[in-house]
Short mmCIF file of N, CA and C in Angstrom, two decimals:
data_model
loop_
_atom_site.label_atom_id
_atom_site.label_comp_id
_atom_site.label_asym_id
_atom_site.label_seq_id
_atom_site.Cartn_x
_atom_site.Cartn_y
_atom_site.Cartn_z
N ALA A 1 6.68 -5.90 -3.79
CA ALA A 1 8.08 -6.45 -3.86
C ALA A 1 8.32 -7.81 -3.60
N GLY A 2 7.19 -8.58 -3.08
CA GLY A 2 7.54 -9.71 -2.92
C GLY A 2 8.31 -10.32 -1.65
N THR A 3 8.73 -9.25 -0.71
CA THR A 3 9.62 -9.43 0.47
C THR A 3 8.82 -9.76 1.72
N ARG A 4 7.51 -9.71 1.66
CA ARG A 4 6.63 -9.64 2.88
C ARG A 4 5.30 -10.50 2.63
N VAL A 5 4.97 -11.52 3.27
CA VAL A 5 3.65 -11.85 3.23
C VAL A 5 2.88 -11.83 4.85
N TYR A 6 1.51 -11.12 4.35
CA TYR A 6 0.81 -10.93 5.60
C TYR A 6 -0.29 -11.52 5.89
N VAL A 7 -0.44 -12.34 6.87
CA VAL A 7 -1.30 -13.67 7.27
C VAL A 7 -2.14 -13.06 8.39
N ALA A 8 -3.44 -13.32 8.20
CA ALA A 8 -4.47 -12.99 9.28
C ALA A 8 -4.60 -14.53 10.28
N ASN A 9 -4.57 -14.11 11.54
CA ASN A 9 -4.63 -15.25 12.53
C ASN A 9 -5.89 -15.02 13.26
N GLN A 10 -6.98 -15.91 12.82
CA GLN A 10 -8.03 -15.59 13.25
C GLN A 10 -8.36 -15.70 14.85
N LEU A 11 -7.77 -16.89 15.13
CA LEU A 11 -7.87 -17.20 16.77
C LEU A 11 -7.32 -16.30 17.82
N SER A 12 -6.23 -15.92 17.10
CA SER A 12 -5.11 -14.95 18.22
C SER A 12 -5.37 -13.36 17.83
N ASN A 13 -6.28 -12.96 16.97
CA ASN A 13 -6.49 -11.63 16.76
C ASN A 13 -5.24 -10.99 16.47
N THR A 14 -4.47 -11.60 15.43
CA THR A 14 -3.12 -10.79 15.19
C THR A 14 -2.79 -10.93 13.63
N ALA A 15 -2.01 -10.43 13.10
CA ALA A 15 -1.54 -10.49 11.71
C ALA A 15 -0.01 -10.84 11.75
N SER A 16 0.36 -11.97 11.14
CA SER A 16 1.61 -12.14 11.12
C SER A 16 2.51 -11.77 9.84
N VAL A 17 3.62 -10.98 9.91
CA VAL A 17 4.32 -10.67 8.71
C VAL A 17 5.39 -11.49 8.48
N ILE A 18 5.50 -12.21 7.35
CA ILE A 18 6.64 -13.14 7.16
C ILE A 18 7.46 -12.50 6.08
N ASP A 19 8.85 -12.79 6.60
CA ASP A 19 9.93 -12.37 5.71
C ASP A 19 10.12 -13.22 4.77
N THR A 20 10.00 -13.07 3.54
CA THR A 20 10.22 -14.21 2.65
C THR A 20 11.55 -14.74 2.03
N ALA A 21 12.59 -13.87 2.52
CA ALA A 21 13.85 -14.10 2.21
C ALA A 21 14.33 -15.23 3.23
N THR A 22 13.94 -15.31 4.45
CA THR A 22 14.12 -16.10 5.45
C THR A 22 12.99 -17.08 5.82
N ASN A 23 12.04 -16.93 5.39
CA ASN A 23 10.61 -17.57 5.52
C ASN A 23 10.80 -17.88 7.11
N THR A 24 10.58 -16.38 7.63
CA THR A 24 10.41 -16.41 9.32
C THR A 24 9.44 -15.24 9.69
N VAL A 25 8.78 -15.45 10.70
CA VAL A 25 7.90 -14.39 11.16
C VAL A 25 8.72 -13.40 11.59
N ALA A 26 8.59 -12.05 10.87
CA ALA A 26 9.33 -10.80 11.22
C ALA A 26 8.73 -9.80 12.25
N ALA A 27 7.54 -10.15 12.24
CA ALA A 27 6.47 -9.35 13.18
C ALA A 27 5.20 -9.72 13.46
N THR A 28 4.49 -9.66 14.53
CA THR A 28 3.11 -10.13 14.89
C THR A 28 2.66 -8.77 15.26
N VAL A 29 1.33 -8.47 14.64
CA VAL A 29 0.52 -7.26 14.86
C VAL A 29 -0.59 -7.57 15.50
N ALA A 30 -1.00 -6.96 16.44
CA ALA A 30 -2.38 -6.87 17.31
C ALA A 30 -3.40 -6.23 16.31
N VAL A 31 -4.31 -6.94 16.05
CA VAL A 31 -5.40 -6.26 15.13
C VAL A 31 -6.90 -6.47 16.07
N GLY A 32 -8.17 -6.47 15.12
CA GLY A 32 -9.26 -6.64 15.84
C GLY A 32 -9.68 -8.16 16.03
N THR A 33 -10.95 -8.35 16.53
CA THR A 33 -11.37 -9.59 16.78
C THR A 33 -11.61 -10.25 15.56
N ASN A 34 -11.15 -11.81 15.36
CA ASN A 34 -11.20 -12.64 14.52
C ASN A 34 -10.86 -12.37 13.06
N PRO A 35 -9.65 -11.71 12.60
CA PRO A 35 -9.47 -11.26 11.37
C PRO A 35 -9.53 -12.39 10.43
N TYR A 36 -9.82 -12.12 9.01
CA TYR A 36 -10.24 -13.09 8.18
C TYR A 36 -9.22 -12.56 7.10
N GLY A 37 -9.73 -11.66 6.35
CA GLY A 37 -8.97 -11.09 4.89
C GLY A 37 -7.91 -10.33 5.08
N VAL A 38 -6.79 -10.41 4.36
CA VAL A 38 -5.69 -9.27 4.35
C VAL A 38 -5.46 -8.93 3.19
N ALA A 39 -5.00 -7.58 2.68
CA ALA A 39 -4.55 -7.40 1.52
C ALA A 39 -3.72 -6.02 1.64
N VAL A 40 -2.80 -5.86 0.59
CA VAL A 40 -1.80 -4.75 0.85
C VAL A 40 -2.00 -3.72 -0.46
N ASN A 41 -1.76 -2.88 -0.21
CA ASN A 41 -1.78 -1.80 -1.23
C ASN A 41 -0.91 -1.82 -2.28
N PRO A 42 -0.95 -1.32 -3.64
CA PRO A 42 0.16 -1.39 -4.53
C PRO A 42 1.51 -0.82 -4.30
N SER A 43 1.60 0.04 -3.39
CA SER A 43 2.76 0.54 -3.08
C SER A 43 3.42 -0.17 -1.90
N GLY A 44 2.85 -1.12 -1.37
CA GLY A 44 3.38 -1.74 -0.26
C GLY A 44 3.54 -1.09 1.05
N THR A 45 3.02 0.16 1.28
CA THR A 45 3.11 0.85 2.43
C THR A 45 1.89 0.45 3.53
N ARG A 46 0.80 0.02 2.99
CA ARG A 46 -0.38 -0.22 3.92
C ARG A 46 -0.85 -1.62 3.77
N ALA A 47 -1.10 -2.33 5.05
CA ALA A 47 -1.91 -3.50 4.87
C ALA A 47 -3.15 -3.39 5.45
N TYR A 48 -4.24 -4.05 4.90
CA TYR A 48 -5.38 -3.97 5.53
C TYR A 48 -5.92 -5.23 5.99
N VAL A 49 -6.50 -5.32 7.19
CA VAL A 49 -6.89 -6.79 8.01
C VAL A 49 -8.63 -6.32 8.16
N ALA A 50 -9.36 -7.47 7.47
CA ALA A 50 -10.69 -7.25 7.98
C ALA A 50 -10.82 -8.16 9.14
N ASN A 51 -11.53 -7.58 10.30
CA ASN A 51 -11.69 -8.17 11.49
C ASN A 51 -13.33 -8.47 11.51
N HIS A 52 -13.38 -9.68 11.53
CA HIS A 52 -15.09 -10.21 11.21
C HIS A 52 -15.80 -10.13 12.81
N GLY A 53 -15.12 -10.63 13.90
CA GLY A 53 -15.59 -10.16 15.02
C GLY A 53 -15.89 -8.70 15.60
N SER A 54 -14.99 -7.93 15.07
CA SER A 54 -15.26 -6.41 15.48
C SER A 54 -15.82 -5.55 14.63
N SER A 55 -16.05 -5.99 13.28
CA SER A 55 -16.53 -5.36 12.22
C SER A 55 -16.02 -4.28 12.08
N ASN A 56 -14.53 -4.25 11.71
CA ASN A 56 -13.73 -3.11 11.32
C ASN A 56 -12.63 -3.78 10.74
N VAL A 57 -11.93 -2.41 10.23
CA VAL A 57 -10.59 -2.88 9.41
C VAL A 57 -9.53 -2.19 9.93
N SER A 58 -8.38 -2.88 10.23
CA SER A 58 -7.02 -2.46 10.87
C SER A 58 -6.41 -1.77 9.54
N VAL A 59 -5.60 -0.87 9.80
CA VAL A 59 -4.79 -0.25 8.60
C VAL A 59 -3.21 -0.41 9.23
N ILE A 60 -2.69 -1.33 8.65
CA ILE A 60 -1.14 -1.45 9.33
C ILE A 60 -0.21 -0.73 8.40
N ASP A 61 0.44 0.22 9.07
CA ASP A 61 1.85 0.89 8.59
C ASP A 61 2.90 -0.20 8.44
N THR A 62 3.14 -0.77 7.00
CA THR A 62 4.07 -1.73 6.84
C THR A 62 5.58 -1.43 7.21
N ALA A 63 5.68 -0.21 7.29
CA ALA A 63 7.43 0.06 7.58
C ALA A 63 7.61 -0.02 8.99
N THR A 64 6.42 0.25 9.61
CA THR A 64 6.57 -0.11 11.34
C THR A 64 5.98 -1.24 12.00
N ASN A 65 5.04 -1.78 10.98
CA ASN A 65 4.32 -2.97 11.70
C ASN A 65 3.36 -2.49 12.90
N THR A 66 2.80 -1.51 12.77
CA THR A 66 1.82 -0.84 13.54
C THR A 66 0.58 -0.34 13.25
N VAL A 67 -0.59 -0.81 13.57
CA VAL A 67 -2.05 -0.32 13.24
C VAL A 67 -1.95 1.30 13.46
N VAL A 68 -2.35 1.62 12.25
CA VAL A 68 -2.16 3.35 12.45
C VAL A 68 -3.68 3.94 12.50
N THR A 69 -4.77 3.17 12.30
CA THR A 69 -6.02 3.54 12.54
C THR A 69 -7.08 2.32 12.33
N THR A 70 -8.01 2.14 12.64
CA THR A 70 -9.15 1.16 12.49
C THR A 70 -10.49 2.00 11.94
N VAL A 71 -11.10 1.42 10.73
CA VAL A 71 -12.12 1.86 10.25
C VAL A 71 -13.41 1.01 10.46
N ALA A 72 -14.36 1.53 11.06
CA ALA A 72 -15.57 0.68 11.35
C ALA A 72 -16.24 0.48 9.95
N VAL A 73 -16.81 -0.82 10.00
CA VAL A 73 -17.57 -1.11 8.59
C VAL A 73 -18.79 -1.73 9.01
N VAL A 74 -19.53 -2.46 8.18
CA VAL A 74 -20.84 -3.04 8.88
C VAL A 74 -20.51 -4.94 9.22
N ASN A 75 -21.75 -5.13 9.63
CA ASN A 75 -21.38 -6.39 10.55
C ASN A 75 -20.88 -7.51 9.87
N GLY A 76 -19.82 -8.15 10.29
CA GLY A 76 -19.20 -9.16 9.81
C GLY A 76 -18.22 -9.11 8.52
N ALA A 77 -17.24 -8.43 8.75
CA ALA A 77 -16.07 -7.87 7.94
C ALA A 77 -15.47 -9.33 7.55
N VAL A 78 -15.42 -9.71 6.48
CA VAL A 78 -14.46 -10.97 5.85
C VAL A 78 -13.45 -10.76 5.03
N GLY A 79 -13.77 -10.39 3.67
CA GLY A 79 -12.81 -10.49 2.70
C GLY A 79 -12.53 -8.84 2.47
N LEU A 80 -11.43 -8.51 1.91
CA LEU A 80 -11.11 -7.32 1.21
C LEU A 80 -10.32 -7.24 0.09
N ALA A 81 -10.49 -6.34 -0.59
CA ALA A 81 -9.44 -5.81 -1.90
C ALA A 81 -9.15 -4.51 -1.89
N VAL A 82 -7.87 -4.15 -2.45
CA VAL A 82 -7.65 -2.88 -2.84
C VAL A 82 -7.41 -2.70 -4.21
N ASN A 83 -7.94 -1.76 -4.71
CA ASN A 83 -7.84 -1.17 -6.18
C ASN A 83 -6.64 -0.96 -6.66
N PRO A 84 -6.47 -1.07 -7.81
CA PRO A 84 -4.86 -0.89 -8.49
C PRO A 84 -4.48 0.30 -8.18
N ALA A 85 -5.09 1.51 -8.06
CA ALA A 85 -4.69 2.71 -7.63
C ALA A 85 -4.45 2.95 -6.04
N GLY A 86 -4.74 1.99 -5.45
CA GLY A 86 -4.70 2.15 -4.15
C GLY A 86 -5.28 3.21 -3.26
N THR A 87 -6.68 3.69 -4.03
CA THR A 87 -7.59 4.53 -3.52
C THR A 87 -8.66 4.24 -2.79
N ARG A 88 -9.00 3.01 -3.00
CA ARG A 88 -10.13 2.19 -2.40
C ARG A 88 -10.05 0.91 -1.98
N VAL A 89 -10.55 0.70 -0.74
CA VAL A 89 -10.66 -0.77 -0.38
C VAL A 89 -11.99 -1.26 -0.08
N TYR A 90 -12.13 -2.48 -0.77
CA TYR A 90 -13.69 -2.95 -0.77
C TYR A 90 -13.75 -3.91 0.17
N VAL A 91 -14.55 -3.91 1.19
CA VAL A 91 -14.71 -5.03 2.36
C VAL A 91 -16.14 -5.66 2.13
N THR A 92 -16.27 -7.00 2.21
CA THR A 92 -17.33 -7.59 2.13
C THR A 92 -17.77 -7.73 3.78
N ASN A 93 -19.16 -7.53 4.03
CA ASN A 93 -19.85 -7.61 5.36
C ASN A 93 -20.78 -8.79 5.37
N HIS A 94 -20.43 -9.70 5.61
CA HIS A 94 -20.96 -11.26 5.39
C HIS A 94 -22.33 -11.27 6.06
N HIS A 95 -22.69 -10.58 7.34
CA HIS A 95 -23.83 -10.69 7.93
C HIS A 95 -24.77 -9.45 7.67
N SER A 96 -24.59 -8.58 6.57
CA SER A 96 -25.43 -7.60 6.31
C SER A 96 -25.34 -7.62 4.86
N ASN A 97 -24.87 -8.36 4.03
CA ASN A 97 -25.06 -8.18 2.67
C ASN A 97 -24.92 -7.32 1.95
N THR A 98 -23.58 -6.66 2.27
CA THR A 98 -23.35 -5.51 1.71
C THR A 98 -21.72 -5.44 1.61
N VAL A 99 -21.06 -4.55 0.74
CA VAL A 99 -19.85 -4.15 0.72
C VAL A 99 -19.59 -2.59 1.05
N SER A 100 -18.55 -2.58 1.70
CA SER A 100 -18.22 -1.02 2.59
C SER A 100 -17.08 -0.76 1.65
N VAL A 101 -17.10 0.58 1.02
CA VAL A 101 -15.97 1.12 0.10
C VAL A 101 -15.35 2.14 1.09
N ILE A 102 -14.00 1.91 1.27
CA ILE A 102 -13.22 2.73 2.01
C ILE A 102 -12.20 3.67 1.22
N ASP A 103 -12.30 4.97 1.56
CA ASP A 103 -11.32 5.89 0.83
C ASP A 103 -10.02 5.73 1.66
N THR A 104 -9.09 5.38 0.88
CA THR A 104 -7.90 5.32 1.53
C THR A 104 -6.96 6.53 2.02
N ALA A 105 -7.32 7.42 1.52
CA ALA A 105 -6.85 8.80 1.81
C ALA A 105 -7.29 9.28 3.01
N SER A 106 -8.90 9.26 3.36
CA SER A 106 -9.26 9.66 4.90
C SER A 106 -9.58 8.59 5.61
N ASN A 107 -9.43 7.39 5.27
CA ASN A 107 -9.69 6.25 6.17
C ASN A 107 -11.11 6.16 6.59
N THR A 108 -11.91 6.63 5.52
CA THR A 108 -13.55 6.58 6.10
C THR A 108 -14.17 5.81 4.99
N VAL A 109 -15.54 5.44 5.24
CA VAL A 109 -16.39 4.40 4.36
C VAL A 109 -16.98 5.52 3.68
N VAL A 110 -16.92 5.55 2.18
CA VAL A 110 -17.69 6.62 1.19
C VAL A 110 -18.82 5.86 0.66
N ALA A 111 -18.97 4.58 0.73
CA ALA A 111 -20.22 4.08 0.38
C ALA A 111 -20.32 2.65 0.97
N ILE A 112 -21.86 2.32 0.88
CA ILE A 112 -22.14 0.89 1.22
C ILE A 112 -22.94 0.20 0.09
N VAL A 113 -22.39 -0.86 -0.47
CA VAL A 113 -23.30 -1.44 -1.68
C VAL A 113 -23.93 -2.63 -1.28
N ALA A 114 -25.12 -2.83 -1.40
CA ALA A 114 -25.85 -4.02 -1.09
C ALA A 114 -25.93 -5.21 -2.26
N VAL A 115 -25.48 -6.21 -1.90
CA VAL A 115 -24.98 -7.09 -2.88
C VAL A 115 -26.03 -8.46 -2.61
N GLY A 116 -25.34 -9.54 -2.97
CA GLY A 116 -25.87 -10.77 -2.78
C GLY A 116 -25.94 -11.49 -1.09
N THR A 117 -26.56 -12.61 -0.95
CA THR A 117 -26.51 -13.24 0.57
C THR A 117 -25.16 -13.81 0.84
N ASN A 118 -24.52 -13.15 2.06
CA ASN A 118 -23.59 -13.72 2.66
C ASN A 118 -22.42 -13.48 1.81
N PRO A 119 -22.13 -12.33 1.62
CA PRO A 119 -20.79 -11.86 0.54
C PRO A 119 -19.66 -12.46 1.35
N TRP A 120 -18.49 -12.90 0.49
CA TRP A 120 -17.03 -13.49 1.36
C TRP A 120 -16.01 -12.91 0.54
N GLY A 121 -15.72 -13.61 -0.62
CA GLY A 121 -14.47 -12.93 -1.31
C GLY A 121 -14.85 -11.57 -2.23
N VAL A 122 -13.78 -11.06 -2.55
CA VAL A 122 -13.98 -9.71 -3.38
C VAL A 122 -12.41 -9.54 -4.13
N ALA A 123 -12.69 -9.18 -5.63
CA ALA A 123 -11.44 -8.82 -6.12
C ALA A 123 -11.75 -7.66 -7.09
N VAL A 124 -10.87 -6.81 -7.25
CA VAL A 124 -10.99 -5.84 -8.29
C VAL A 124 -10.35 -6.14 -9.53
N ASN A 125 -10.74 -5.59 -10.67
CA ASN A 125 -10.10 -5.95 -11.91
C ASN A 125 -8.88 -4.96 -12.08
N PRO A 126 -7.99 -5.29 -13.15
CA PRO A 126 -6.71 -4.54 -13.21
C PRO A 126 -7.01 -3.16 -13.66
N ALA A 127 -8.29 -2.66 -14.31
CA ALA A 127 -8.47 -1.44 -14.76
C ALA A 127 -9.05 -0.76 -13.52
N GLY A 128 -9.66 -1.56 -12.26
CA GLY A 128 -10.22 -0.63 -11.25
C GLY A 128 -11.59 -0.09 -11.50
N THR A 129 -12.10 -0.70 -12.67
CA THR A 129 -13.49 -0.32 -12.95
C THR A 129 -14.63 -1.30 -12.33
N ARG A 130 -14.07 -2.44 -11.93
CA ARG A 130 -15.30 -3.29 -11.46
C ARG A 130 -14.76 -4.03 -10.29
N ALA A 131 -15.76 -4.47 -9.47
CA ALA A 131 -15.42 -5.13 -8.05
C ALA A 131 -16.15 -6.41 -8.27
N TYR A 132 -15.65 -7.92 -7.92
CA TYR A 132 -16.30 -8.99 -8.40
C TYR A 132 -16.58 -9.49 -6.68
N VAL A 133 -17.83 -9.78 -6.29
CA VAL A 133 -18.02 -10.31 -4.82
C VAL A 133 -18.64 -11.40 -4.94
N THR A 134 -18.17 -12.56 -4.08
CA THR A 134 -18.78 -13.94 -4.16
C THR A 134 -19.70 -13.87 -3.07
N ASN A 135 -21.24 -14.22 -3.40
CA ASN A 135 -22.51 -14.49 -2.47
C ASN A 135 -22.60 -15.77 -2.19
N VAL A 136 -22.32 -16.41 -1.09
CA VAL A 136 -22.16 -17.83 -0.65
C VAL A 136 -23.54 -18.38 -0.69
N THR A 137 -24.52 -17.74 0.05
CA THR A 137 -25.75 -18.46 -0.13
C THR A 137 -26.66 -18.42 -1.53
N THR A 138 -26.49 -17.51 -2.17
CA THR A 138 -27.04 -17.19 -3.44
C THR A 138 -26.29 -17.80 -4.72
N ASN A 139 -25.17 -18.32 -4.25
CA ASN A 139 -24.09 -18.81 -5.30
C ASN A 139 -24.05 -17.90 -6.59
N ASN A 140 -23.67 -16.70 -6.42
CA ASN A 140 -23.44 -15.85 -7.43
C ASN A 140 -22.50 -14.81 -7.11
N VAL A 141 -22.23 -14.31 -8.19
CA VAL A 141 -21.24 -12.94 -8.06
C VAL A 141 -21.74 -11.60 -8.29
N SER A 142 -21.72 -10.74 -7.41
CA SER A 142 -22.01 -9.22 -7.57
C SER A 142 -21.20 -8.54 -8.50
N VAL A 143 -21.36 -7.94 -9.61
CA VAL A 143 -20.26 -7.05 -10.32
C VAL A 143 -20.73 -5.66 -10.02
N ILE A 144 -19.92 -5.02 -9.37
CA ILE A 144 -19.76 -3.73 -8.89
C ILE A 144 -19.34 -2.82 -9.79
N ASP A 145 -19.87 -1.61 -10.17
CA ASP A 145 -19.42 -0.56 -11.17
C ASP A 145 -18.64 0.34 -9.86
N THR A 146 -17.26 0.56 -10.02
CA THR A 146 -16.78 1.09 -8.99
C THR A 146 -16.74 2.52 -9.18
N ALA A 147 -17.24 3.07 -10.20
CA ALA A 147 -17.44 4.58 -10.55
C ALA A 147 -18.69 5.06 -9.89
N THR A 148 -19.61 4.31 -9.79
CA THR A 148 -20.99 4.81 -9.17
C THR A 148 -21.35 3.69 -7.99
N ASN A 149 -20.55 2.74 -7.48
CA ASN A 149 -20.70 1.89 -6.14
C ASN A 149 -22.33 1.40 -6.72
N THR A 150 -22.53 0.85 -7.74
CA THR A 150 -23.78 0.04 -7.65
C THR A 150 -23.60 -1.33 -8.47
N VAL A 151 -24.38 -2.26 -8.32
CA VAL A 151 -24.43 -3.56 -8.75
C VAL A 151 -24.89 -3.52 -10.30
N VAL A 152 -23.89 -3.86 -11.07
CA VAL A 152 -24.54 -3.70 -12.55
C VAL A 152 -24.71 -5.22 -13.29
N ALA A 153 -24.27 -6.29 -12.41
CA ALA A 153 -24.79 -7.42 -13.10
C ALA A 153 -24.50 -8.76 -12.02
N THR A 154 -25.27 -9.71 -12.14
CA THR A 154 -25.13 -10.73 -11.29
C THR A 154 -24.73 -12.03 -12.13
N VAL A 155 -23.81 -12.91 -11.76
CA VAL A 155 -23.45 -13.83 -12.50
C VAL A 155 -23.52 -15.14 -11.79
N THR A 156 -24.40 -16.28 -12.11
CA THR A 156 -24.45 -17.43 -11.40
C THR A 156 -23.30 -18.20 -11.45
N VAL A 157 -22.75 -18.90 -10.25
CA VAL A 157 -21.41 -19.78 -10.46
C VAL A 157 -21.90 -21.06 -9.69
N GLY A 158 -20.74 -21.70 -9.25
CA GLY A 158 -20.92 -23.12 -8.52
C GLY A 158 -21.75 -22.76 -7.18
N SER A 159 -21.70 -24.13 -6.68
CA SER A 159 -22.29 -23.89 -4.96
C SER A 159 -21.30 -23.64 -4.15
N GLY A 160 -21.59 -22.48 -3.25
CA GLY A 160 -20.60 -22.24 -2.15
C GLY A 160 -19.42 -21.78 -2.46
N PRO A 161 -19.45 -20.20 -3.13
CA PRO A 161 -18.23 -19.73 -3.33
C PRO A 161 -17.65 -19.08 -2.14
N TYR A 162 -17.46 -19.91 -1.19
CA TYR A 162 -16.88 -19.37 0.10
C TYR A 162 -15.56 -18.64 0.24
N ALA A 163 -14.42 -19.26 -0.28
CA ALA A 163 -13.14 -18.91 -0.14
C ALA A 163 -12.98 -17.53 -0.90
N PHE A 164 -11.73 -16.92 -0.55
CA PHE A 164 -11.07 -15.93 -1.13
C PHE A 164 -10.44 -16.01 -2.27
N GLY A 165 -11.05 -17.08 -2.89
CA GLY A 165 -10.75 -17.48 -4.31
C GLY A 165 -11.18 -16.84 -5.38
N VAL A 166 -11.07 -15.55 -5.58
CA VAL A 166 -11.35 -14.78 -6.52
C VAL A 166 -10.31 -14.13 -7.17
N PHE A 167 -9.92 -14.52 -8.75
CA PHE A 167 -8.82 -13.92 -9.42
C PHE A 167 -9.34 -13.42 -10.70
N ILE A 168 -8.72 -12.23 -11.00
CA ILE A 168 -9.21 -11.58 -12.29
C ILE A 168 -8.07 -11.55 -13.04
N MET A 169 -8.01 -12.46 -14.20
CA MET A 169 -7.05 -12.39 -15.11
C MET A 169 -7.00 -11.35 -16.04
N PRO A 170 -5.82 -10.54 -15.92
CA PRO A 170 -5.58 -9.40 -16.91
C PRO A 170 -5.61 -9.73 -18.27
N ALA A 171 -6.26 -8.64 -18.98
CA ALA A 171 -6.19 -8.97 -20.65
C ALA A 171 -5.15 -8.24 -21.21
N PRO A 172 -4.57 -8.62 -22.38
CA PRO A 172 -4.91 -10.08 -22.77
C PRO A 172 -4.09 -10.84 -21.70
N PRO A 173 -4.10 -12.36 -22.04
CA PRO A 173 -4.81 -12.89 -22.98
C PRO A 173 -6.40 -13.01 -23.11
N ALA A 174 -7.17 -12.95 -22.00
CA ALA A 174 -8.45 -12.93 -21.77
C ALA A 174 -8.99 -12.26 -20.44
N PRO A 175 -9.97 -11.40 -20.27
CA PRO A 175 -10.50 -10.69 -19.25
C PRO A 175 -11.46 -11.83 -18.45
N PHE A 176 -10.86 -12.76 -18.03
CA PHE A 176 -11.37 -13.68 -17.09
C PHE A 176 -11.58 -13.37 -15.75
N ALA A 177 -12.38 -13.92 -15.03
CA ALA A 177 -12.51 -13.80 -13.29
C ALA A 177 -12.68 -15.52 -13.16
N TYR A 178 -11.77 -15.87 -12.05
CA TYR A 178 -12.00 -17.20 -11.71
C TYR A 178 -12.58 -17.27 -10.31
N ILE A 179 -13.63 -18.12 -9.91
CA ILE A 179 -14.26 -18.14 -8.63
C ILE A 179 -14.18 -19.73 -8.21
N SER A 180 -13.34 -19.88 -6.98
CA SER A 180 -13.51 -21.20 -6.64
C SER A 180 -14.99 -21.42 -5.72
N ASN A 181 -15.19 -22.72 -5.75
CA ASN A 181 -16.71 -23.09 -5.35
C ASN A 181 -16.57 -24.03 -4.30
N GLY A 182 -16.59 -23.77 -3.05
CA GLY A 182 -16.46 -24.77 -2.08
C GLY A 182 -17.13 -26.13 -1.83
N ASN A 183 -18.68 -26.09 -2.31
CA ASN A 183 -19.43 -27.16 -2.18
C ASN A 183 -19.25 -27.94 -3.39
N SER A 184 -19.21 -27.34 -4.68
CA SER A 184 -19.29 -28.06 -5.71
C SER A 184 -17.85 -28.49 -6.34
N ASN A 185 -16.85 -28.14 -5.68
CA ASN A 185 -15.56 -28.54 -5.77
C ASN A 185 -15.10 -28.24 -7.34
N ASN A 186 -15.50 -27.16 -7.61
CA ASN A 186 -14.85 -26.65 -9.05
C ASN A 186 -14.62 -25.06 -9.09
N VAL A 187 -14.11 -24.68 -10.24
CA VAL A 187 -13.87 -23.45 -10.52
C VAL A 187 -14.81 -22.89 -11.63
N SER A 188 -15.43 -21.59 -11.45
CA SER A 188 -16.31 -21.02 -12.27
C SER A 188 -15.49 -19.86 -13.20
N VAL A 189 -15.30 -19.83 -14.36
CA VAL A 189 -14.56 -18.98 -15.19
C VAL A 189 -15.71 -17.89 -15.85
N ILE A 190 -15.59 -16.58 -15.37
CA ILE A 190 -16.36 -15.53 -15.95
C ILE A 190 -15.66 -14.72 -16.97
N ASP A 191 -16.77 -14.61 -18.07
CA ASP A 191 -15.90 -13.80 -19.15
C ASP A 191 -16.65 -12.37 -18.67
N THR A 192 -15.46 -11.34 -18.16
CA THR A 192 -15.82 -10.27 -17.55
C THR A 192 -16.44 -9.08 -18.58
N ALA A 193 -16.08 -9.36 -19.88
CA ALA A 193 -16.57 -8.57 -21.08
C ALA A 193 -18.35 -8.82 -21.13
N SER A 194 -18.88 -10.16 -20.89
CA SER A 194 -20.06 -10.34 -21.24
C SER A 194 -21.02 -10.78 -19.85
N ASN A 195 -20.10 -10.80 -18.94
CA ASN A 195 -20.44 -11.14 -17.43
C ASN A 195 -21.45 -12.69 -17.67
N THR A 196 -20.78 -13.52 -18.21
CA THR A 196 -21.31 -14.88 -18.35
C THR A 196 -20.12 -15.85 -17.92
#
């Protein structure tokens, strides 16, 4: 709805909730250790925070700004993304070279997918059929088939795709994924139809 912004505060182990009408912090929510990524489900009822230090995900009820549950993932949670249906959360586990797939109905990990080295950012395409994961050390993107939770392609990008800068352009006009590369100071544009 555009009424709230959720910010992970790495050094204070909290998430700030900003009211966009007043540009003020409406609430501060205690989460896990060293939170990095944050994402909101499509209905706006839940915010998910990846806690790097405690290797878990805090699930925030956005109506009450309270953590309703915590989901353990693998070592070093960094980035996360919610699929368009709101049924799955994809979490990059930086230190274990994997992605945890969380079922949002049960708040349990239903799959762990091996990807490239030091995964960081993640995004799900508008159809919900693919998840794109940036791998910092191998300078590539793992393309996950969300139906089978397997990597179906690996696409080479620029150097150091560290950031959470993964954006999937809906089609039309074109099914492109944009990847920001921290070390080479450029953006890789992936044609998601051909994975090039």
